Coordinates of N, CA, C and O and ligand atoms in Angstrom, one line a residue:
M574 N 39.5 -2.1 -1.2 CA 38.1 -1.6 -1.1 C 37.2 -2.7 -0.4 O 37.3 -3.9 -0.8
I575 N 36.5 -2.3 0.5 CA 35.6 -3.3 1.3 C 34.3 -3.4 0.6 O 33.6 -2.4 0.4
K576 N 34.0 -4.6 0.1 CA 32.7 -4.8 -0.5 C 31.7 -5.2 0.6 O 31.9 -6.0 1.4
S577 N 30.5 -4.5 0.5 CA 29.5 -4.9 1.5 C 28.8 -6.2 1.1 O 28.6 -6.4 -0.1
E578 N 28.6 -7.0 2.0 CA 28.0 -8.3 1.8 C 26.6 -8.2 1.2 O 25.8 -7.3 1.6
P579 N 26.2 -9.0 0.2 CA 24.9 -8.8 -0.4 C 23.8 -9.0 0.6 O 22.8 -8.3 0.6
R580 N 24.0 -9.9 1.6 CA 23.0 -10.2 2.6 C 22.8 -8.9 3.5 O 21.7 -8.5 3.8
E581 N 23.9 -8.4 3.8 CA 23.9 -7.2 4.7 C 23.1 -6.0 4.0 O 22.3 -5.3 4.5
R582 N 23.5 -5.9 2.6 CA 22.8 -4.8 1.9 C 21.3 -5.0 1.8 O 20.6 -4.1 1.9
S583 N 20.9 -6.3 1.6 CA 19.5 -6.5 1.4 C 18.8 -6.3 2.7 O 17.6 -5.9 2.8
T584 N 19.4 -6.6 3.9 CA 18.8 -6.4 5.2 C 18.6 -4.9 5.4 O 17.6 -4.5 5.8
R585 N 19.6 -4.1 4.9 CA 19.5 -2.6 5.1 C 18.3 -2.1 4.2 O 17.6 -1.3 4.6
Q586 N 18.2 -2.6 3.0 CA 17.2 -2.2 2.1 C 15.8 -2.6 2.7 O 14.9 -1.8 2.6
R587 N 15.7 -3.8 3.2 CA 14.4 -4.2 3.7 C 14.0 -3.4 5.0 O 12.9 -3.1 5.2
R588 N 15.0 -3.0 5.8 CA 14.7 -2.2 6.9 C 14.2 -0.8 6.4 O 13.3 -0.2 7.0
A589 N 14.9 -0.3 5.4 CA 14.5 1.0 4.8 C 13.0 0.9 4.2 O 12.3 1.8 4.4
I590 N 12.7 -0.2 3.6 CA 11.4 -0.4 3.0 C 10.3 -0.4 4.1 O 9.3 0.2 4.0
R591 N 10.7 -1.2 5.1 CA 9.7 -1.3 6.3 C 9.5 0.1 6.8 O 8.3 0.5 7.2
N592 N 10.5 0.9 7.0 CA 10.4 2.2 7.5 C 9.6 3.1 6.6 O 8.8 3.9 7.1
V593 N 9.7 2.9 5.3 CA 8.9 3.7 4.4 C 7.4 3.4 4.6 O 6.6 4.3 4.7
F594 N 7.0 2.2 4.8 CA 5.6 1.8 5.0 C 5.1 2.3 6.4 O 4.0 2.7 6.5
E595 N 6.0 2.2 7.4 CA 5.6 2.7 8.7 C 5.3 4.2 8.7 O 4.4 4.6 9.4
T596 N 6.0 5.0 7.9 CA 5.8 6.4 8.0 C 4.9 6.9 6.9 O 4.4 8.0 7.0
A597 N 4.5 6.1 5.9 CA 3.7 6.6 4.8 C 2.3 6.8 5.2 O 1.7 7.8 4.8
D598 N 1.7 5.9 6.0 CA 0.3 6.1 6.4 C -0.7 6.0 5.3 O -1.8 6.5 5.4
R599 N -0.3 5.4 4.2 CA -1.2 5.1 3.1 C -0.6 4.0 2.2 O 0.6 3.7 2.3
P600 N -1.4 3.4 1.4 CA -0.9 2.3 0.5 C 0.1 2.9 -0.5 O 0.0 4.0 -0.9
L601 N 1.1 2.1 -0.8 CA 2.2 2.6 -1.7 C 2.3 1.7 -2.9 O 2.2 0.5 -2.8
A602 N 2.6 2.3 -4.0 CA 3.0 1.6 -5.2 C 4.5 1.3 -5.2 O 5.2 2.1 -4.5
P603 N 4.9 0.2 -5.8 CA 6.4 -0.1 -5.8 C 7.3 1.1 -6.2 O 8.4 1.2 -5.6
D604 N 6.9 1.9 -7.2 CA 7.8 3.0 -7.6 C 7.8 4.1 -6.6 O 8.8 4.8 -6.4
E605 N 6.8 4.2 -5.8 CA 6.8 5.2 -4.7 C 7.7 4.7 -3.6 O 8.5 5.5 -2.9
V606 N 7.7 3.4 -3.3 CA 8.6 2.8 -2.3 C 10.0 3.0 -2.7 O 10.9 3.4 -1.9
L607 N 10.3 2.7 -4.0 CA 11.7 2.9 -4.5 C 12.1 4.3 -4.3 O 13.3 4.6 -3.9
A608 N 11.3 5.3 -4.7 CA 11.7 6.7 -4.6 C 12.0 7.1 -3.2 O 13.0 7.7 -2.9
A609 N 11.2 6.6 -2.2 CA 11.4 6.9 -0.8 C 12.6 6.2 -0.3 O 13.4 6.8 0.5
V610 N 12.9 5.0 -0.7 CA 14.1 4.3 -0.2 C 15.3 5.0 -0.8 O 16.3 5.1 -0.1
Q611 N 15.3 5.4 -2.0 CA 16.4 6.1 -2.6 C 16.7 7.4 -1.9 O 17.8 7.8 -1.7
R612 N 15.6 8.1 -1.6 CA 15.7 9.4 -0.8 C 16.4 9.1 0.5 O 17.2 10.0 1.0
S613 N 16.1 8.0 1.1 CA 16.7 7.7 2.4 C 18.2 7.3 2.3 O 18.9 7.1 3.3
G614 N 18.7 7.1 1.1 CA 20.1 6.7 0.8 C 20.3 5.3 0.9 O 21.5 4.9 0.8
A615 N 19.3 4.4 1.0 CA 19.5 3.0 1.1 C 19.7 2.4 -0.3 O 20.2 1.2 -0.4
G616 N 19.4 3.1 -1.4 CA 19.6 2.5 -2.7 C 18.7 1.4 -3.1 O 17.6 1.2 -2.4
G617 N 19.0 0.7 -4.1 CA 18.1 -0.4 -4.5 C 17.5 -0.1 -5.9 O 17.7 0.9 -6.4
S618 N 16.8 -1.1 -6.4 CA 16.2 -1.0 -7.7 C 14.7 -1.5 -7.5 O 14.3 -2.0 -6.5
L619 N 14.0 -1.3 -8.6 CA 12.6 -1.7 -8.6 C 12.5 -3.3 -8.3 O 11.6 -3.7 -7.7
A620 N 13.5 -4.0 -8.9 CA 13.5 -5.5 -8.7 C 13.7 -5.8 -7.3 O 13.0 -6.7 -6.8
T621 N 14.6 -5.1 -6.5 CA 14.8 -5.5 -5.1 C 13.6 -5.0 -4.3 O 13.2 -5.7 -3.3
V622 N 12.9 -3.9 -4.7 CA 11.7 -3.5 -4.0 C 10.6 -4.6 -4.1 O 10.0 -5.0 -3.2
Y623 N 10.4 -5.0 -5.4 CA 9.4 -6.1 -5.6 C 9.8 -7.3 -4.8 O 8.9 -8.0 -4.2
R624 N 11.0 -7.7 -4.7 CA 11.4 -8.9 -4.0 C 11.1 -8.7 -2.5 O 10.6 -9.7 -1.9
S625 N 11.5 -7.6 -2.0 CA 11.2 -7.3 -0.6 C 9.7 -7.3 -0.3 O 9.3 -7.9 0.7
I626 N 8.9 -6.7 -1.1 CA 7.5 -6.7 -0.9 C 6.9 -8.1 -0.9 O 6.1 -8.4 -0.1
R627 N 7.4 -8.9 -1.9 CA 6.9 -10.3 -1.9 C 7.3 -11.0 -0.6 O 6.4 -11.8 -0.1
A628 N 8.5 -10.8 -0.1 CA 8.9 -11.4 1.1 C 8.1 -10.9 2.3 O 7.6 -11.7 3.2
F629 N 7.8 -9.7 2.3 CA 7.0 -9.1 3.4 C 5.5 -9.6 3.4 O 4.9 -9.8 4.4
I630 N 5.0 -9.9 2.2 CA 3.7 -10.5 2.0 C 3.7 -11.9 2.6 O 2.8 -12.3 3.3
D631 N 4.7 -12.7 2.2 CA 4.9 -14.0 2.7 C 4.9 -14.1 4.3 O 4.4 -15.0 4.9
E632 N 5.6 -13.0 4.8 CA 5.7 -13.0 6.3 C 4.5 -12.5 7.0 O 4.4 -12.5 8.2
G633 N 3.5 -12.0 6.2 CA 2.3 -11.4 6.7 C 2.4 -10.0 7.2 O 1.5 -9.5 7.8
Y634 N 3.5 -9.3 6.8 CA 3.7 -7.9 7.2 C 2.9 -7.0 6.3 O 2.3 -6.0 6.7
L635 N 2.9 -7.3 5.0 CA 2.3 -6.4 4.0 C 1.1 -7.2 3.3 O 1.1 -8.4 3.3
T636 N 0.2 -6.4 2.8 CA -0.9 -7.0 2.0 C -1.1 -6.2 0.8 O -0.8 -5.0 0.8
S637 N -1.6 -6.8 -0.3 CA -1.8 -6.0 -1.5 C -3.2 -5.4 -1.5 O -4.1 -5.9 -0.9
V638 N -3.3 -4.2 -2.0 CA -4.5 -3.5 -2.1 C -5.1 -3.5 -3.5 O -4.4 -3.0 -4.4
E639 N -6.2 -4.2 -3.7 CA -6.7 -4.3 -5.1 C -7.7 -3.2 -5.3 O -8.7 -3.1 -4.6
L640 N -7.4 -2.3 -6.3 CA -8.3 -1.2 -6.6 C -8.6 -1.3 -8.1 O -7.7 -1.6 -8.9
P641 N -9.8 -1.0 -8.5 CA -10.1 -1.0 -9.9 C -9.4 0.1 -10.6 O -9.3 1.3 -10.2
G642 N -8.8 -0.3 -11.7 CA -8.2 0.7 -12.6 C -6.8 1.2 -12.2 O -6.3 2.2 -12.8
T643 N -6.2 0.6 -11.2 CA -4.8 1.1 -10.8 C -3.9 -0.1 -10.8 O -4.3 -1.3 -10.9
G644 N -2.6 0.2 -10.8 CA -1.6 -0.9 -10.6 C -1.6 -1.4 -9.2 O -2.5 -1.1 -8.4
A645 N -0.6 -2.1 -8.8 CA -0.5 -2.8 -7.5 C -0.1 -1.7 -6.4 O 0.8 -0.9 -6.6
F646 N -0.8 -1.8 -5.3 CA -0.5 -1.0 -4.1 C -0.4 -2.0 -3.0 O -1.0 -3.0 -3.0
Y647 N 0.4 -1.5 -2.0 CA 0.6 -2.4 -0.8 C 0.5 -1.6 0.5 O 0.8 -0.4 0.5
E648 N 0.0 -2.2 1.5 CA -0.1 -1.6 2.8 C 0.2 -2.6 3.9 O 0.3 -3.8 3.6
I649 N 0.4 -2.1 5.1 CA 0.7 -2.9 6.2 C -0.6 -3.8 6.5 O -1.7 -3.3 6.5
A650 N -0.4 -5.1 6.7 CA -1.5 -6.0 6.9 C -2.1 -5.9 8.2 O -1.5 -5.3 9.2
G651 N -3.3 -6.3 8.4 CA -4.0 -6.5 9.6 C -4.6 -5.2 10.2 O -5.0 -5.1 11.3
K652 N -4.8 -4.2 9.3 CA -5.5 -3.0 9.7 C -7.0 -3.3 9.9 O -7.5 -4.2 9.3
T653 N -7.6 -2.4 10.7 CA -9.1 -2.6 10.8 C -9.8 -2.2 9.5 O -9.2 -1.6 8.6
H654 N -11.0 -2.6 9.4 CA -11.8 -2.3 8.2 C -11.7 -0.9 7.7 O -12.0 0.0 8.5
H655 N -11.3 -0.6 6.5 CA -11.2 0.7 6.0 C -11.3 0.7 4.5 O -11.3 -0.3 3.8
H656 N -11.5 1.9 3.9 CA -11.6 2.0 2.5 C -10.5 2.9 1.9 O -9.7 3.5 2.7
H657 N -10.5 3.1 0.6 CA -9.4 3.9 0.0 C -9.9 5.0 -0.9 O -11.0 4.9 -1.5
F658 N -9.1 6.0 -1.0 CA -9.4 7.1 -1.9 C -8.3 7.0 -3.0 O -7.1 7.0 -2.7
S659 N -8.7 7.0 -4.3 CA -7.7 7.0 -5.4 C -7.7 8.3 -6.1 O -8.8 8.7 -6.7
C660 N -6.6 9.0 -6.1 CA -6.5 10.3 -6.7 C -6.3 10.1 -8.2 O -5.4 9.4 -8.7
L661 N -7.2 10.6 -9.0 CA -7.2 10.4 -10.5 C -6.0 11.2 -11.1 O -5.6 11.0 -12.3
K662 N -5.5 12.2 -10.4 CA -4.5 13.1 -11.0 C -3.1 12.5 -10.7 O -2.3 12.2 -11.5
C663 N -2.7 12.4 -9.4 CA -1.4 12.0 -9.0 C -1.3 10.5 -8.8 O -0.2 9.9 -8.6
R664 N -2.4 9.8 -8.9 CA -2.4 8.3 -8.8 C -2.1 7.8 -7.4 O -1.8 6.6 -7.3
R665 N -2.0 8.7 -6.4 CA -1.7 8.2 -5.1 C -3.0 7.6 -4.5 O -4.1 8.0 -4.9
V666 N -2.8 6.7 -3.6 CA -3.9 6.1 -2.9 C -3.9 6.5 -1.4 O -2.8 6.4 -0.8
Y667 N -5.0 6.8 -0.8 CA -5.0 7.2 0.6 C -6.0 6.3 1.3 O -6.9 5.7 0.7
E668 N -5.7 6.2 2.6 CA -6.6 5.4 3.5 C -7.7 6.3 4.0 O -7.5 7.5 4.4
L669 N -9.0 5.8 3.9 CA -10.1 6.6 4.4 C -10.6 6.1 5.8 O -10.5 4.9 6.0
E670 N -11.0 7.0 6.6 CA -11.6 6.6 7.9 C -13.1 6.4 7.6 O -13.7 7.1 6.8
G671 N -13.7 5.5 8.4 CA -15.1 5.4 8.4 C -15.6 4.5 7.3 O -14.8 3.9 6.5
C672 N -16.9 4.3 7.2 CA -17.5 3.4 6.3 C -18.9 3.9 5.9 O -19.4 4.8 6.5
L673 N -19.5 3.3 4.9 CA -20.8 3.7 4.5 C -21.8 3.0 5.5 O -21.7 1.9 5.9
P674 N -22.8 3.8 6.0 CA -23.8 3.2 6.8 C -24.6 2.1 6.0 O -24.8 2.3 4.8
S675 N -24.8 1.0 6.6 CA -25.4 -0.1 5.8 C -26.7 0.2 5.2 O -27.1 -0.4 4.2
E676 N -27.5 1.2 5.8 CA -28.8 1.4 5.2 C -28.8 2.2 3.9 O -29.7 2.4 3.2
T677 N -27.6 2.7 3.5 CA -27.4 3.5 2.3 C -27.7 2.6 1.1 O -28.2 3.0 0.1
L678 N -27.3 1.3 1.2 CA -27.5 0.4 0.1 C -28.6 -0.6 0.5 O -28.6 -1.1 1.6
R679 N -29.5 -0.7 -0.4 CA -30.6 -1.6 -0.1 C -30.5 -3.0 -0.7 O -30.3 -3.0 -2.0
L680 N -30.4 -4.0 0.0 CA -30.3 -5.3 -0.5 C -31.7 -5.9 -0.8 O -32.6 -5.6 -0.1
P681 N -31.8 -6.6 -1.9 CA -33.1 -7.3 -2.2 C -33.5 -8.2 -1.0 O -32.7 -8.7 -0.3
R682 N -34.8 -8.4 -0.9 CA -35.4 -9.2 0.1 C -34.7 -10.6 0.1 O -34.5 -11.2 -1.0
G683 N -34.3 -11.0 1.3 CA -33.7 -12.4 1.4 C -32.2 -12.4 1.1 O -31.6 -13.4 1.4
F684 N -31.6 -11.3 0.7 CA -30.2 -11.2 0.6 C -29.5 -10.9 1.9 O -30.1 -10.1 2.7
R685 N -28.3 -11.4 2.1 CA -27.5 -11.0 3.3 C -26.1 -10.7 2.9 O -25.5 -11.5 2.2
A686 N -25.6 -9.5 3.2 CA -24.3 -9.1 2.9 C -23.3 -9.6 3.9 O -23.6 -9.6 5.1
V687 N -22.1 -10.1 3.5 CA -21.1 -10.5 4.4 C -19.9 -9.6 4.3 O -19.0 -9.6 5.2
A688 N -19.7 -8.9 3.2 CA -18.5 -8.0 3.0 C -18.9 -7.0 2.0 O -19.9 -7.2 1.2
H689 N -18.1 -6.0 1.9 CA -18.2 -5.0 0.8 C -16.9 -4.4 0.5 O -15.9 -4.5 1.2
D690 N -16.9 -3.7 -0.7 CA -15.7 -3.2 -1.2 C -16.1 -1.8 -1.7 O -17.1 -1.6 -2.4
L691 N -15.3 -0.8 -1.4 CA -15.6 0.6 -1.8 C -14.3 1.4 -2.0 O -13.4 1.4 -1.2
T692 N -14.3 2.0 -3.2 CA -13.1 2.9 -3.5 C -13.7 4.2 -3.9 O -14.6 4.3 -4.7
V693 N -13.2 5.3 -3.3 CA -13.7 6.7 -3.7 C -12.6 7.2 -4.7 O -11.4 7.2 -4.4
F694 N -13.1 7.8 -5.8 CA -12.1 8.4 -6.8 C -12.3 9.9 -6.8 O -13.4 10.4 -6.6
G695 N -11.3 10.6 -7.0 CA -11.4 12.0 -7.1 C -10.0 12.6 -7.2 O -9.0 12.0 -7.6
T696 N -9.9 13.9 -6.7 CA -8.6 14.5 -6.6 C -8.2 14.8 -5.1 O -9.1 15.2 -4.4
C697 N -7.0 14.6 -4.8 CA -6.5 14.8 -3.4 C -6.2 16.3 -3.2 O -6.2 17.1 -4.1
A698 N -6.0 16.6 -1.9 CA -5.8 18.0 -1.5 C -4.6 18.6 -2.3 O -4.6 19.8 -2.6
S699 N -3.5 17.9 -2.5 CA -2.4 18.5 -3.1 C -2.5 18.6 -4.6 O -1.7 19.2 -5.3
C700 N -3.6 18.0 -5.2 CA -3.8 18.1 -6.6 C -5.0 19.0 -7.0 O -5.2 19.3 -8.1
R701 N -5.6 19.6 -6.0 CA -6.8 20.5 -6.2 C -6.4 21.7 -7.1 O -5.4 22.3 -6.9
Ligands
ZN1017 ZN1 -3.5 13.8 -6.0
ZN1018 ZN1 -16.7 -0.4 4.9

């Protein structure tokens, strides 16, 4: 019986994980990544998914998405400014286009904003 080399196996898994992120078009939780990787037949465990995600973050390929009240999500790094939609039912996170016009929020006199953070919560189309 020919044993596949651990290095070779992890390369295949990492390629599969990269592919999952390229096709997802939205931030993914580690268990979603694992499910997609297993569907593709590459196998793996949650531990190997976490290890790959950490390596991808070190390489600058992935970044973590911090959202209030959810676990960890990850997306491809270096995207233009965008916000997220968090589905309260299926717990999936989606990427939103556009931004709030700055005049919607009024800053007190003398204040100057340099960044903002916005998450929209609700139910997604498949959960309606
Ligand atoms: Zn949903
Ligand atoms: Zn914005």
